[in-house]
Amino acid sequence: AFAAAYGPLPSPFDGKARRLYITRKGAKLRQIINEQEVLDLMRARGFAVLQANWNNHPAQLGAFMNAENVVGVHGAGLTHLLMAPPGTKVIEMFPFDHRKTSMLHLCAEMGHRHRSFLGGPERLNQAFMVDVGKLAEAIED
């Protein structure tokens, strides 16, 4: 159905490790305050970076359908985990004082391996800091 609607779906991986980081840059809620440090880490670890928005739906589908590892902050950008292959490893980030379980349950239903990663305390608009060293350890686990 998606191929009929969109044609061939693009993949951001091009033969590289199929690691995907979903950025919330520009979102109203749940931004990572030190996201540039997180982006530097992700790129150094071979992650493709995707910003989910209204005009790149085919790119989102292509990325998730080919991903083996997905890291992102809790939010709508992770809903395409429905399209990821079973066994996809997921790290879902939250401020340490604000958690939701919807993606945990979605991952369980889809056969994904889910791990919560807790950052710093929630600030204005649910923004929070991430300890990049601890995130690096979580990725390598």
PDB file of C-alpha atoms in Angstrom:
ATOM      1  CA  ALA A   1       0.000   0.000   0.000  1.00  0.00           C
ATOM      2  CA  PHE A   2       2.815   2.414   0.841  1.00  0.00           C
ATOM      3  CA  ALA A   3       4.718   1.591  -2.345  1.00  0.00           C
ATOM      4  CA  ALA A   4       1.566   2.260  -4.359  1.00  0.00           C
ATOM      5  CA  ALA A   5       1.068   5.591  -2.624  1.00  0.00           C
ATOM      6  CA  TYR A   6       4.687   6.802  -2.494  1.00  0.00           C
ATOM      7  CA  GLY A   7       6.729   4.711  -4.903  1.00  0.00           C
ATOM      8  CA  PRO A   8      10.050   3.291  -3.689  1.00  0.00           C
ATOM      9  CA  LEU A   9      10.698   4.300  -0.083  1.00  0.00           C
ATOM     10  CA  PRO A  10      14.066   5.961   0.571  1.00  0.00           C
ATOM     11  CA  SER A  11      16.466   4.524   3.124  1.00  0.00           C
ATOM     12  CA  PRO A  12      18.946   6.766   4.961  1.00  0.00           C
ATOM     13  CA  PHE A  13      21.385   3.915   5.572  1.00  0.00           C
ATOM     14  CA  ASP A  14      22.997   3.269   2.158  1.00  0.00           C
ATOM     15  CA  GLY A  15      24.907   0.176   3.230  1.00  0.00           C
ATOM     16  CA  LYS A  16      25.853   1.605   6.649  1.00  0.00           C
ATOM     17  CA  ALA A  17      24.802   0.244  10.019  1.00  0.00           C
ATOM     18  CA  ARG A  18      21.040   0.507  10.245  1.00  0.00           C
ATOM     19  CA  ARG A  19      20.981   2.806  13.250  1.00  0.00           C
ATOM     20  CA  LEU A  20      18.427   5.601  13.426  1.00  0.00           C
ATOM     21  CA  TYR A  21      18.192   8.619  15.717  1.00  0.00           C
ATOM     22  CA  ILE A  22      14.924  10.561  15.741  1.00  0.00           C
ATOM     23  CA  THR A  23      15.448  14.233  16.584  1.00  0.00           C
ATOM     24  CA  ARG A  24      12.704  16.418  18.031  1.00  0.00           C
ATOM     25  CA  LYS A  25      14.399  19.609  16.879  1.00  0.00           C
ATOM     26  CA  GLY A  26      11.707  22.207  16.278  1.00  0.00           C
ATOM     27  CA  ALA A  27       9.078  20.346  18.320  1.00  0.00           C
ATOM     28  CA  LYS A  28       7.122  22.219  20.981  1.00  0.00           C
ATOM     29  CA  LEU A  29       7.655  19.595  23.687  1.00  0.00           C
ATOM     30  CA  ARG A  30      10.335  17.203  24.930  1.00  0.00           C
ATOM     31  CA  GLN A  31      13.406  18.670  23.302  1.00  0.00           C
ATOM     32  CA  ILE A  32      16.863  17.665  24.467  1.00  0.00           C
ATOM     33  CA  ILE A  33      18.585  20.787  25.769  1.00  0.00           C
ATOM     34  CA  ASN A  34      22.067  19.543  24.840  1.00  0.00           C
ATOM     35  CA  GLU A  35      20.979  17.853  21.619  1.00  0.00           C
ATOM     36  CA  GLN A  36      24.045  18.944  19.650  1.00  0.00           C
ATOM     37  CA  GLU A  37      26.153  16.747  21.960  1.00  0.00           C
ATOM     38  CA  VAL A  38      23.687  13.903  21.421  1.00  0.00           C
ATOM     39  CA  LEU A  39      23.799  14.409  17.629  1.00  0.00           C
ATOM     40  CA  ASP A  40      27.605  14.340  17.692  1.00  0.00           C
ATOM     41  CA  LEU A  41      27.504  11.051  19.629  1.00  0.00           C
ATOM     42  CA  MET A  42      24.897   9.530  17.323  1.00  0.00           C
ATOM     43  CA  ARG A  43      26.781  10.436  14.158  1.00  0.00           C
ATOM     44  CA  ALA A  44      30.053   9.147  15.662  1.00  0.00           C
ATOM     45  CA  ARG A  45      28.296   5.831  16.389  1.00  0.00           C
ATOM     46  CA  GLY A  46      26.987   5.548  12.809  1.00  0.00           C
ATOM     47  CA  PHE A  47      23.403   6.677  13.361  1.00  0.00           C
ATOM     48  CA  ALA A  48      21.402   8.305  10.582  1.00  0.00           C
ATOM     49  CA  VAL A  49      19.466  11.314  11.900  1.00  0.00           C
ATOM     50  CA  LEU A  50      15.833  11.795  10.953  1.00  0.00           C
ATOM     51  CA  GLN A  51      13.537  14.657  11.833  1.00  0.00           C
ATOM     52  CA  ALA A  52       9.981  13.406  11.497  1.00  0.00           C
ATOM     53  CA  ASN A  53       7.645  16.066  10.136  1.00  0.00           C
ATOM     54  CA  TRP A  54       4.582  16.434   7.963  1.00  0.00           C
ATOM     55  CA  ASN A  55       6.390  16.520   4.629  1.00  0.00           C
ATOM     56  CA  ASN A  56       8.718  13.509   4.865  1.00  0.00           C
ATOM     57  CA  HIS A  57       6.384  10.599   5.536  1.00  0.00           C
ATOM     58  CA  PRO A  58       7.987   8.320   2.878  1.00  0.00           C
ATOM     59  CA  ALA A  59      11.443   8.958   4.383  1.00  0.00           C
ATOM     60  CA  GLN A  60      10.130   8.095   7.842  1.00  0.00           C
ATOM     61  CA  LEU A  61       8.610   4.832   6.612  1.00  0.00           C
ATOM     62  CA  GLY A  62      11.747   3.869   4.670  1.00  0.00           C
ATOM     63  CA  ALA A  63      13.965   4.587   7.656  1.00  0.00           C
ATOM     64  CA  PHE A  64      11.914   2.620  10.166  1.00  0.00           C
ATOM     65  CA  MET A  65      11.287  -0.300   7.810  1.00  0.00           C
ATOM     66  CA  ASN A  66      15.052  -0.766   7.476  1.00  0.00           C
ATOM     67  CA  ALA A  67      16.211   0.098  11.012  1.00  0.00           C
ATOM     68  CA  GLU A  68      17.837  -2.319  13.426  1.00  0.00           C
ATOM     69  CA  ASN A  69      18.382   0.247  16.198  1.00  0.00           C
ATOM     70  CA  VAL A  70      16.234   3.294  16.977  1.00  0.00           C
ATOM     71  CA  VAL A  71      16.957   5.989  19.564  1.00  0.00           C
ATOM     72  CA  GLY A  72      14.645   8.901  20.264  1.00  0.00           C
ATOM     73  CA  VAL A  73      12.731  10.919  22.789  1.00  0.00           C
ATOM     74  CA  HIS A  74       9.212   9.743  23.592  1.00  0.00           C
ATOM     75  CA  GLY A  75       6.794  11.249  21.078  1.00  0.00           C
ATOM     76  CA  ALA A  76       4.939  10.855  17.825  1.00  0.00           C
ATOM     77  CA  GLY A  77       8.181  10.437  15.864  1.00  0.00           C
ATOM     78  CA  LEU A  78       8.509   6.947  17.311  1.00  0.00           C
ATOM     79  CA  THR A  79       5.096   5.713  16.178  1.00  0.00           C
ATOM     80  CA  HIS A  80       6.593   4.329  12.972  1.00  0.00           C
ATOM     81  CA  LEU A  81       8.082   1.611  15.170  1.00  0.00           C
ATOM     82  CA  LEU A  82       4.977  -0.174  13.913  1.00  0.00           C
ATOM     83  CA  MET A  83       6.837  -0.532  10.612  1.00  0.00           C
ATOM     84  CA  ALA A  84      10.197  -1.643  12.043  1.00  0.00           C
ATOM     85  CA  PRO A  85      11.248  -5.271  11.704  1.00  0.00           C
ATOM     86  CA  PRO A  86      10.662  -7.504  14.744  1.00  0.00           C
ATOM     87  CA  GLY A  87      13.658  -7.483  17.056  1.00  0.00           C
ATOM     88  CA  THR A  88      14.487  -3.833  16.468  1.00  0.00           C
ATOM     89  CA  LYS A  89      16.385  -2.429  19.448  1.00  0.00           C
ATOM     90  CA  VAL A  90      14.754   0.742  20.788  1.00  0.00           C
ATOM     91  CA  ILE A  91      16.077   3.263  23.291  1.00  0.00           C
ATOM     92  CA  GLU A  92      13.320   5.669  24.293  1.00  0.00           C
ATOM     93  CA  MET A  93      14.457   8.758  26.199  1.00  0.00           C
ATOM     94  CA  PHE A  94      12.559  10.621  28.919  1.00  0.00           C
ATOM     95  CA  PRO A  95      13.259  13.191  31.602  1.00  0.00           C
ATOM     96  CA  PHE A  96      13.725  11.202  34.816  1.00  0.00           C
ATOM     97  CA  ASP A  97      10.537  12.620  36.331  1.00  0.00           C
ATOM     98  CA  HIS A  98       8.179  12.108  33.360  1.00  0.00           C
ATOM     99  CA  ARG A  99       7.562   8.712  31.777  1.00  0.00           C
ATOM    100  CA  LYS A 100       4.919   7.121  29.600  1.00  0.00           C
ATOM    101  CA  THR A 101       4.524   3.489  28.649  1.00  0.00           C
ATOM    102  CA  SER A 102       2.773   3.622  25.267  1.00  0.00           C
ATOM    103  CA  MET A 103       5.927   2.874  23.237  1.00  0.00           C
ATOM    104  CA  LEU A 104       6.934   0.158  25.708  1.00  0.00           C
ATOM    105  CA  HIS A 105       3.641  -1.617  25.008  1.00  0.00           C
ATOM    106  CA  LEU A 106       3.882  -0.989  21.255  1.00  0.00           C
ATOM    107  CA  CYS A 107       7.387  -2.490  21.249  1.00  0.00           C
ATOM    108  CA  ALA A 108       6.216  -5.533  23.204  1.00  0.00           C
ATOM    109  CA  GLU A 109       3.417  -6.135  20.685  1.00  0.00           C
ATOM    110  CA  MET A 110       5.790  -5.744  17.725  1.00  0.00           C
ATOM    111  CA  GLY A 111       8.563  -7.938  19.126  1.00  0.00           C
ATOM    112  CA  HIS A 112      11.046  -5.100  19.591  1.00  0.00           C
ATOM    113  CA  ARG A 113      13.602  -4.839  22.374  1.00  0.00           C
ATOM    114  CA  HIS A 114      12.714  -1.677  24.335  1.00  0.00           C
ATOM    115  CA  ARG A 115      14.850   0.148  26.863  1.00  0.00           C
ATOM    116  CA  SER A 116      13.981   3.374  28.670  1.00  0.00           C
ATOM    117  CA  PHE A 117      16.757   5.924  29.100  1.00  0.00           C
ATOM    118  CA  LEU A 118      16.274   8.604  31.731  1.00  0.00           C
ATOM    119  CA  GLY A 119      17.813  12.036  31.362  1.00  0.00           C
ATOM    120  CA  GLY A 120      17.794  14.986  33.716  1.00  0.00           C
ATOM    121  CA  PRO A 121      14.759  16.613  35.333  1.00  0.00           C
ATOM    122  CA  GLU A 122      11.929  17.940  33.216  1.00  0.00           C
ATOM    123  CA  ARG A 123      12.142  21.662  32.560  1.00  0.00           C
ATOM    124  CA  LEU A 124       9.933  24.120  30.667  1.00  0.00           C
ATOM    125  CA  ASN A 125       7.941  22.326  27.938  1.00  0.00           C
ATOM    126  CA  GLN A 126       9.251  18.954  29.122  1.00  0.00           C
ATOM    127  CA  ALA A 127      12.768  19.735  27.842  1.00  0.00           C
ATOM    128  CA  PHE A 128      15.636  17.903  29.549  1.00  0.00           C
ATOM    129  CA  MET A 129      19.388  17.277  29.481  1.00  0.00           C
ATOM    130  CA  VAL A 130      20.972  13.970  28.513  1.00  0.00           C
ATOM    131  CA  ASP A 131      24.154  12.566  30.029  1.00  0.00           C
ATOM    132  CA  VAL A 132      25.940  11.735  26.768  1.00  0.00           C
ATOM    133  CA  GLY A 133      28.381   9.349  28.450  1.00  0.00           C
ATOM    134  CA  LYS A 134      25.545   7.288  29.895  1.00  0.00           C
ATOM    135  CA  LEU A 135      23.745   7.356  26.563  1.00  0.00           C
ATOM    136  CA  ALA A 136      26.877   6.051  24.851  1.00  0.00           C
ATOM    137  CA  GLU A 137      26.961   3.177  27.355  1.00  0.00           C
ATOM    138  CA  ALA A 138      23.265   2.433  26.733  1.00  0.00           C
ATOM    139  CA  ILE A 139      23.849   2.328  22.983  1.00  0.00           C
ATOM    140  CA  GLU A 140      26.754  -0.077  23.343  1.00  0.00           C
ATOM    141  CA  ASP A 141      24.736  -2.353  25.654  1.00  0.00           C
TER     142      ASP A 141
END
